[in-house]
Coordinates of C-alpha atoms and ligand atoms in Angstrom, one line a residue:
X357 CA -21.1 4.2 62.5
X358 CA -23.2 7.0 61.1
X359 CA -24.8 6.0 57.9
X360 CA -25.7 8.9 55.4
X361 CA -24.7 10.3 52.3
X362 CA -25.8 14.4 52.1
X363 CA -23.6 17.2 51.0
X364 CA -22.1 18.7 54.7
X365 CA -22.9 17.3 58.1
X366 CA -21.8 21.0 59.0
X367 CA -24.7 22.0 58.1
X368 CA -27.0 20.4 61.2
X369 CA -26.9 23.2 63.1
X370 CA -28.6 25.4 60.4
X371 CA -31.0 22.8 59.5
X372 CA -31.7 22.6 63.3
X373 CA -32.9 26.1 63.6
X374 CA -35.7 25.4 60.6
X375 CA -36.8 22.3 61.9
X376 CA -37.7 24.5 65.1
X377 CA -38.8 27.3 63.0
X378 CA -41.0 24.6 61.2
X379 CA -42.6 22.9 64.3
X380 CA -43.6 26.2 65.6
X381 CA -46.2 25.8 62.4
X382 CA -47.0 22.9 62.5
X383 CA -49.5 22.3 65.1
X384 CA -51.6 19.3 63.6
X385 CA -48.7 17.0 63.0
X386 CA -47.3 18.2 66.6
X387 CA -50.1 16.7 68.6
X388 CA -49.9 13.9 66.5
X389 CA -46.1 13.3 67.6
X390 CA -47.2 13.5 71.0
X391 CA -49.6 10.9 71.1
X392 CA -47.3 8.5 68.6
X393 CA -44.3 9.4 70.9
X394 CA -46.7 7.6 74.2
X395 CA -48.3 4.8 71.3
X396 CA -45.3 3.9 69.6
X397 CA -46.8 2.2 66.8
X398 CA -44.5 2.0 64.3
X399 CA -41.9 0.5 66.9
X400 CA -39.3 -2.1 64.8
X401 CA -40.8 -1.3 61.7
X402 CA -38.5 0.1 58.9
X403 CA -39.7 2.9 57.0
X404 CA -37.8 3.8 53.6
X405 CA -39.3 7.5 52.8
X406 CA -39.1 9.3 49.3
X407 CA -40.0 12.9 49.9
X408 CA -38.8 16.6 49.0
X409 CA -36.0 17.0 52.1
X410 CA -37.7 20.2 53.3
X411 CA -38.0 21.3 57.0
X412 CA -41.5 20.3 56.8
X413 CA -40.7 16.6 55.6
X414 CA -37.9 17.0 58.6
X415 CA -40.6 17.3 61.0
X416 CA -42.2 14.3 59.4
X417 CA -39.6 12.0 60.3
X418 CA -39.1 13.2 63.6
X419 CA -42.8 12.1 64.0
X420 CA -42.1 9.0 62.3
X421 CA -39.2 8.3 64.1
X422 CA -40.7 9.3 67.8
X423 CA -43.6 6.6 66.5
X424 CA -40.6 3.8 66.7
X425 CA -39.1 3.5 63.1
X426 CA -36.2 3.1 61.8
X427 CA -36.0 5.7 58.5
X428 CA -33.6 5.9 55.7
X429 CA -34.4 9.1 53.8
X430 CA -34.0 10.1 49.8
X431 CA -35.1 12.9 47.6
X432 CA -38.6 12.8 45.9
X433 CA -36.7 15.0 43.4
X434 CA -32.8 15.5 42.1
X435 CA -33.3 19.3 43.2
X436 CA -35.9 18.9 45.9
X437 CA -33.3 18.6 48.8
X438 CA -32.9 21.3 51.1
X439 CA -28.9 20.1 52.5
X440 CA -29.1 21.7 56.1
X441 CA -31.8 19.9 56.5
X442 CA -30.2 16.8 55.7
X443 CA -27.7 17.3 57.7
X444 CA -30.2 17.9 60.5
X445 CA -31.5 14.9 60.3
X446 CA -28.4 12.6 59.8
X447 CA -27.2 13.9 62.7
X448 CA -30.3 13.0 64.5
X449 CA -29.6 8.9 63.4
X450 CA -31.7 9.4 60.2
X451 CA -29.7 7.6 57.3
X452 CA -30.0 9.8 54.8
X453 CA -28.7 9.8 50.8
X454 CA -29.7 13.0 49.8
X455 CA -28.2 16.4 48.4
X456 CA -29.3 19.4 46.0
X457 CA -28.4 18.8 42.7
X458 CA -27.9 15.4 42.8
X459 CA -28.0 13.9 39.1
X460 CA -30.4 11.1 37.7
X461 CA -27.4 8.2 38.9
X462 CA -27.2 9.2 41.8
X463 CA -30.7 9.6 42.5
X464 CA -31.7 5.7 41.5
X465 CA -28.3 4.9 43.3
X466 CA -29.7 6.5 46.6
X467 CA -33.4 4.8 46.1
X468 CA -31.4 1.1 46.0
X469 CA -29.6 2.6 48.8
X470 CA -32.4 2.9 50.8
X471 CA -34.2 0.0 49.7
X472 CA -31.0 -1.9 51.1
X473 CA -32.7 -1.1 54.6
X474 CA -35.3 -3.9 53.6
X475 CA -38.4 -1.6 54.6
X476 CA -42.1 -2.9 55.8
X477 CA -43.2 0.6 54.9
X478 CA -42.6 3.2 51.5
X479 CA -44.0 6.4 51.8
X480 CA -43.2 7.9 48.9
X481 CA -44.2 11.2 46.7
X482 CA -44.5 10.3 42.9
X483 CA -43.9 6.8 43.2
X484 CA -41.0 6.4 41.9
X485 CA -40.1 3.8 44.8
X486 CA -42.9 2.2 45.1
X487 CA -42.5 1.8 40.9
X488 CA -38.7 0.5 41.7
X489 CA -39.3 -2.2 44.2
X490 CA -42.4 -3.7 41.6
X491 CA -40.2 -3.3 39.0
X492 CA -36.5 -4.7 40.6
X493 CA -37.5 -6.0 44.0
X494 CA -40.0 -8.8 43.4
X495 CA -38.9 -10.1 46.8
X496 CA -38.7 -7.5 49.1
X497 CA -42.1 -8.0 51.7
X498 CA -43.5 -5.1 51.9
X499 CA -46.7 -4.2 54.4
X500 CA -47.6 -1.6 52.6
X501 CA -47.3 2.4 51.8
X502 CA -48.1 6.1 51.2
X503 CA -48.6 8.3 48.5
X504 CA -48.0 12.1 48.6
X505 CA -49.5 13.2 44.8
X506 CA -51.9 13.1 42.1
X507 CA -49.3 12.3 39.5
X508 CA -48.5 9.2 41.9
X509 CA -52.1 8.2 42.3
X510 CA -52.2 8.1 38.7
X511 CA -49.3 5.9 38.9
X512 CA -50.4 3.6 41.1
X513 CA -54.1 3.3 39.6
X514 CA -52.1 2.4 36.2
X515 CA -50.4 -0.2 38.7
X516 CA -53.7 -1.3 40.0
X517 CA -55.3 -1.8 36.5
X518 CA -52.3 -4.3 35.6
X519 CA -52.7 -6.1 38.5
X520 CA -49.7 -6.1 39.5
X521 CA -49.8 -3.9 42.7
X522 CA -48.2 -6.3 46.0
X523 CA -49.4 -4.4 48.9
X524 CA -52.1 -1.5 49.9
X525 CA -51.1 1.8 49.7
X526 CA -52.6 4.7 51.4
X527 CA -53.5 7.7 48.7
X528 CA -52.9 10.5 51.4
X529 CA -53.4 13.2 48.2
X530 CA -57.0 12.1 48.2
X531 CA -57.7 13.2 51.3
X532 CA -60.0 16.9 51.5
X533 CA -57.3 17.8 54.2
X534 CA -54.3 17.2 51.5
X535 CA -55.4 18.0 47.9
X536 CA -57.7 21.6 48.4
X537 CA -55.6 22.9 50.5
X538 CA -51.5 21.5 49.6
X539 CA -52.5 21.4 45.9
X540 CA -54.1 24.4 45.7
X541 CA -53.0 26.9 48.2
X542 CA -49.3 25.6 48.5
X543 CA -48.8 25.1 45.1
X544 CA -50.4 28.4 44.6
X545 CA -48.0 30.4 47.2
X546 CA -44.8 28.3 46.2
X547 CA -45.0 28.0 43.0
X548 CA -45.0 31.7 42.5
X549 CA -42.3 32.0 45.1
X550 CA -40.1 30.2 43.2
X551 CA -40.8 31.9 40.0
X552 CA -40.1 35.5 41.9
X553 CA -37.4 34.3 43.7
X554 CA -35.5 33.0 40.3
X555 CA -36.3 35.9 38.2
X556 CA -36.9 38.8 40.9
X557 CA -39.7 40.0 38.2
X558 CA -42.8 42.3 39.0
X559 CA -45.7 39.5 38.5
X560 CA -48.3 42.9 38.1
X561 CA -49.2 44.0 34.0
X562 CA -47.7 41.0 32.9
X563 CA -49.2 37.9 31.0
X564 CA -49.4 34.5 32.7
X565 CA -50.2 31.3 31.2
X566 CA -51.5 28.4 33.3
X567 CA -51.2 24.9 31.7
X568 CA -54.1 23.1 34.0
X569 CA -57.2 24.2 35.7
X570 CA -56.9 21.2 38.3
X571 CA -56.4 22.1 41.9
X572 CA -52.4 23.2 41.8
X573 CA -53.4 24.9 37.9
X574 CA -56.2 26.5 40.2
X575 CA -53.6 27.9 42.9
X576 CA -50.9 29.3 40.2
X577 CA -54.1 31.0 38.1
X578 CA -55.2 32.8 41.8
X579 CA -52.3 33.8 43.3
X580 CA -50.9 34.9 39.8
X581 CA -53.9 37.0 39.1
X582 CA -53.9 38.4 43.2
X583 CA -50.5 39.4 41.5
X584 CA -51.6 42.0 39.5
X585 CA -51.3 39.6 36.3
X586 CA -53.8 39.0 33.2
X587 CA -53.7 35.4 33.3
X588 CA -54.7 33.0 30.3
X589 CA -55.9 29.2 31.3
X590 CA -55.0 26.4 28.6
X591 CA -56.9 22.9 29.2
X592 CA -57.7 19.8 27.6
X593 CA -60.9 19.2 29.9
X594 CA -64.3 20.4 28.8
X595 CA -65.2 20.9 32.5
X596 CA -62.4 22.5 34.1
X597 CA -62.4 25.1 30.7
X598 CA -65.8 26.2 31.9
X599 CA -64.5 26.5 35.2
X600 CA -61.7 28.8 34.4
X601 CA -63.8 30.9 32.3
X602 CA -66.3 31.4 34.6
X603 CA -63.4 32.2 37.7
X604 CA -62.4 34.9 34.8
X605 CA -59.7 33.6 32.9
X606 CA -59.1 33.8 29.5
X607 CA -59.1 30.1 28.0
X608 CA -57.1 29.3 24.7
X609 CA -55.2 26.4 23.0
X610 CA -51.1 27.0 24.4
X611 CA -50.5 27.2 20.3
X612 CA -52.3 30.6 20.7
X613 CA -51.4 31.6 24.6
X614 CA -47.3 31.1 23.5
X615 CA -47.8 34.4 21.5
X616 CA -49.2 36.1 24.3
X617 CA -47.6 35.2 27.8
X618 CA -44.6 36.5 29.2
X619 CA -44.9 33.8 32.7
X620 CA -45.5 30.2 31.8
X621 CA -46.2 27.8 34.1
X622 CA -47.0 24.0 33.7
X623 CA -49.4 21.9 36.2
X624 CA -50.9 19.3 34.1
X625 CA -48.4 16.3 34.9
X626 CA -49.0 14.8 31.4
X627 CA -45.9 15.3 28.9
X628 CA -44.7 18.3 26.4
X629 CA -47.3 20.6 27.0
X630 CA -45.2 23.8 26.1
X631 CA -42.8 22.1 23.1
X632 CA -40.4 24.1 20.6
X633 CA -43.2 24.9 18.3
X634 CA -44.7 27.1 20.6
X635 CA -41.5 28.4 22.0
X636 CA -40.9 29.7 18.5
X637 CA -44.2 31.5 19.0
X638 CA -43.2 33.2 22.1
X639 CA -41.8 36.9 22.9
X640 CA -38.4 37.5 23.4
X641 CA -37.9 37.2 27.2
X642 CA -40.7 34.6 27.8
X643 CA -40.2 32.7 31.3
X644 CA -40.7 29.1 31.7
X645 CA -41.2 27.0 34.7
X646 CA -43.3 23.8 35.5
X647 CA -45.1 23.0 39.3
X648 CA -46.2 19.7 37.6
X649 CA -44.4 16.6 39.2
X650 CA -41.8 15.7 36.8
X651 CA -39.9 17.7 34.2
X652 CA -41.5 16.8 31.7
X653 CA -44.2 19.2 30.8
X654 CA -41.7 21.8 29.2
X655 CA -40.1 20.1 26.9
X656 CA -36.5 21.4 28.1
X657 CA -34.9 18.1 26.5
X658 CA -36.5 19.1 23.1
X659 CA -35.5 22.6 23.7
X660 CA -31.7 22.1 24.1
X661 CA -31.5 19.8 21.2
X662 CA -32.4 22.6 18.9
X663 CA -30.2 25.4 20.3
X664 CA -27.1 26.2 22.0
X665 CA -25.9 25.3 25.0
X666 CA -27.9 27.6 27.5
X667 CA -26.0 29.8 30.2
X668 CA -26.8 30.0 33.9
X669 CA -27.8 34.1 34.2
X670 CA -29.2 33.4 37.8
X671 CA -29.9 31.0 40.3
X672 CA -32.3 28.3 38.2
X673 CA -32.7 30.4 35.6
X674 CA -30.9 29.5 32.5
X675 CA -31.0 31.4 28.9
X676 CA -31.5 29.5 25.9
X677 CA -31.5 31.5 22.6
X678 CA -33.1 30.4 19.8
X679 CA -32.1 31.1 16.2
X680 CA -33.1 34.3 15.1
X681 CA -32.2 35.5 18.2
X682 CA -35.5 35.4 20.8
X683 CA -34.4 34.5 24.2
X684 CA -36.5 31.8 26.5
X685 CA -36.1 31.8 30.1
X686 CA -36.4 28.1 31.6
X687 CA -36.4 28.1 35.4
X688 CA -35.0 25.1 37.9
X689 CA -34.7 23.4 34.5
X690 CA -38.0 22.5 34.0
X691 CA -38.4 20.8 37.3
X692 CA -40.3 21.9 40.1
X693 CA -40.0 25.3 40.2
X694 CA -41.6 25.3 43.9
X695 CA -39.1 23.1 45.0
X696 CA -35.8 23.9 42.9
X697 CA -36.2 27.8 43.0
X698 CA -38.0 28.1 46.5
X699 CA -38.5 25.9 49.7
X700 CA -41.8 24.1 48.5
X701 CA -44.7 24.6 50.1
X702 CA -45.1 26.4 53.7
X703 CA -45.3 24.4 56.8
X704 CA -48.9 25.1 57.9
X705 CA -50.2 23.4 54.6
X706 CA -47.9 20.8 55.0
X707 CA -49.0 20.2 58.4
X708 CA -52.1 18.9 57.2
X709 CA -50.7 17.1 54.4
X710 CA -48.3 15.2 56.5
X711 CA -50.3 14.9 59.4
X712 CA -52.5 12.4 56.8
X713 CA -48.8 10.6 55.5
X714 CA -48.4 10.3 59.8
X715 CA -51.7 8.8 60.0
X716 CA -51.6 6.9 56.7
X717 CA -48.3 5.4 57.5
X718 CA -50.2 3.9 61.2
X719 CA -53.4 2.9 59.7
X720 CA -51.4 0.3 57.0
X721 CA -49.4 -0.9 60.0
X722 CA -52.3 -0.9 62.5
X723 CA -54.5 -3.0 59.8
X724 CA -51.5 -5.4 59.0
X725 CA -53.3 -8.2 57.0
X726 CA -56.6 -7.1 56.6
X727 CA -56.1 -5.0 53.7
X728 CA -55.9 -5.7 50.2
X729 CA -53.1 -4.9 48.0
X730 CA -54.4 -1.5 46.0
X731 CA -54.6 2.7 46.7
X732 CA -56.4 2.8 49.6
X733 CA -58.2 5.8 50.6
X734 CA -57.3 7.7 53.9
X735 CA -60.6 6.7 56.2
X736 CA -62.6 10.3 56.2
X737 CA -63.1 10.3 59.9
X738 CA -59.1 10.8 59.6
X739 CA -59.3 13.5 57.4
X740 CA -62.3 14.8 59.3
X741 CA -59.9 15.1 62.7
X742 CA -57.2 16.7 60.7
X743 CA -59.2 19.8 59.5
X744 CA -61.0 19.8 63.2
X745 CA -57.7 19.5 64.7
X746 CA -56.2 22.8 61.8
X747 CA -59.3 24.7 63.1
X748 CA -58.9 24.5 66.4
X749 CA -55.2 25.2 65.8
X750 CA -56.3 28.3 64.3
X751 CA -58.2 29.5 67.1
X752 CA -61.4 28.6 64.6
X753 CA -64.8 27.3 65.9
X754 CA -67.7 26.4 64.3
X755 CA -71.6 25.2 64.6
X756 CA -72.7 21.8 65.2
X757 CA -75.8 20.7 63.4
X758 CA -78.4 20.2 65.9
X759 CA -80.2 17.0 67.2
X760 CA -83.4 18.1 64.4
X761 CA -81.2 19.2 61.6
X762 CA -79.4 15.6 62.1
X763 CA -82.7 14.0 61.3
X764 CA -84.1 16.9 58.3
X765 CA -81.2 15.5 56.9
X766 CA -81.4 11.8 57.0
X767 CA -85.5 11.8 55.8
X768 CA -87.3 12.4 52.2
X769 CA -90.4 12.8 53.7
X770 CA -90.3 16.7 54.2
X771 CA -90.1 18.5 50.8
X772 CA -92.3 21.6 50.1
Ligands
ADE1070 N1 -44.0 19.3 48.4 C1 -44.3 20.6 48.2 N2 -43.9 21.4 49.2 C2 -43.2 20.5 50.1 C3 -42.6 20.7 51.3 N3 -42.5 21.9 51.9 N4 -42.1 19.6 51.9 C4 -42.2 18.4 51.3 N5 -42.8 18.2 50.2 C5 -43.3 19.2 49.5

């Protein structure tokens, strides 16, 4: 008997046409299938995955699957689902327990769900399942897992710290191939799609404020500004404050940015970075959204237990008013804006980023045993084939340091 729980199966044939639409840009993680397809790997091992249901993550666990697992699918996120694409895939033997809008219940009820499946592998994106099973599986044997983001990586260092990790996990966001280019350019593209698709607002002459100058703070600050937008920076690090000043930004505490900005947008993935005291500084109008992994960089809670009940004027936009009168505009409810408003990030950033999950997921299963429980980085000659294997995609070439330079660079004799 099938064995999902998504929104309409009707959908399939819909979520079909992305996947396709997907693969064609996906080149990386395509070759990868091919040779994982012949390998098989991953054969009888059970995989439970935790990731945005995207075409992109659909292509994933077609890879995953044509490696010889058996998947059981959830949401990384309560809005992050994309339902013709779960559809796709349940009707392709993936169980899946996944829809948009699925409430905080429903989401842990899903994770147990999944976790019924007794996995050897998580790969997961936040880590909220690999914090679950620590915290309510003690004896679930697991081999080991992934790790899509930097908010997880923190998670999971915190984890490490305690000593209470039980099995190696691959930080796939550490790789070159995931973090400069997912973080920054997807993030950077998607984010701001979200943001135009939920308010259908001209970006140009306006004021955007960037919470974070990391690599997805980096991406939002770019693109905003290729946008046609003045855009102020607000940061806690010393470093990255330079940084942003000297790629142009302004750089100001948020108490003095929430007076200026008329876009907000939140990449930090620490906690109330935009709170009610500065929303009472901002302009009638201002526009909220957060890129940061959970929602809790606006403080939306906060927000709704001063005023009103909001109302729903578009798609993931909602209107809260504040007494006095000003008007603040909080998009996909403070979640991911990339994800809740838009379709995350494109596939041929994801390629890379998943080809490295692909490969992450093989290398703990290859190395059964010999690694130690702990974040594990992806082995750089991995990450080194990915981006040779995206340039060559691209039609790309480049030099090869010859047989002398190899050696000028390996001495200390030669100076001056
Ligand atoms: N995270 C950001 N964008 C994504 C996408 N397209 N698919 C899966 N996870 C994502």
């Amino acid at each position: 008997m099938a064995d999902y729980k998504i929104k309409d199966i009707k959908l399939a044939e819909q979520g079909k046409l992305q996947l396709e639409w997907a693969e064609m840009h996906m080149p990386v993680l395509m070759i990868i299938k091919k040779e994982l397809q012949a390998s098989k790997p991953l054969n009888g091992i059970k995989v439970a995955m935790m990731l945005h249901i995207t075409k992109e993550t659909g292509v994933l666990v077609r890879v995953i699957k044509a490696a010889g697992a058996d998947i059981a699918l959830v949401a990384g996120n309560p809005l992050s689902t994309q339902d013709d694409i779960a559809a796709a895939l349940a009707a392709e033997g993936i169980k899946v327990y996944a829809w948009k809008g699925q409430d905080g219940d429903a989401y842990y009820e899903n994770m147990r769900t999944a976790l019924k499946l007794k996995p050897d592998l998580i790969m997961d994106d936040g880590a909220d399942m690999h914090a679950m099973v620590h915290q309510d599986y003690p004896d679930l044997k697991i081999i080991g897992g992934t790790e899509e983001t930097t908010t997880g990586i923190v998670r999971l260092k915190a984890m490490e710290e305690e000593k209470i990790l039980r099995y190696p996990i691959m930080a796939v966001n550490n790789a070159y191939t995931k973090y400069l280019f997912d973080n920054r350019y997807g993030t950077g593209q998607s984010g701001l799609d979200g943001v135009i698709r939920a308010t259908n607002i001209m970006v140009s002459g306006k004021v955007g404020v960037v919470a974070g100058y990391g690599w997805v703070g980096r991406g939002i600050a770019m693109r905003m500004h290729g946008h046609g937008a003045r855009v102020i920076v607000t940061e806690v690090n010393p470093f990255k404050a330079l940084e942003a000043t000297m790629d142009g930004f302004e750089v100001k505490p948020m108490a003095e940015a929430a007076k200026e900005g008329d876009i907000f947008v939140t990449a930090t993935g620490d906690i109330n970075v935009i709170t009610y005291e500065h929303m009472q500084k901002m302009k009638d109008g201002a526009i909220l959204a957060n890129v940061g992994h959970f929602d809790v960089e606006v403080d939306v809670k906060g927000l709704k237990k001063k005023v009103k009940p909001g109302r729903e004027l578009r798609n993931q936009l909602n209107e809260y008013t504040l007494p006095g009168g000003k008007r603040i505009y909080v998009l996909s409810d403070g979640r991911l804006v990339n994800l809740g408003a838009a379709e995350g990030h494109p596939s041929e950033v994801m390629d890379m980023s998943f080809a490295n999950q692909a490969l992450g997921a093989v290398h703990i299963i290859k190395n059964h045993g010999k690694l130690a429980p702990g974040v594990h980085e992806i082995p750089p000659e991995t990450d080194e084939r990915i981006a040779r294997s995206k340039l060559h995609a691209m039609g790309i070439t480049i030099d090869e340091l010859t047989k002398e330079q190899k050696q000028y660079m390996s001495q200390w004799r030669y100076g001056t």
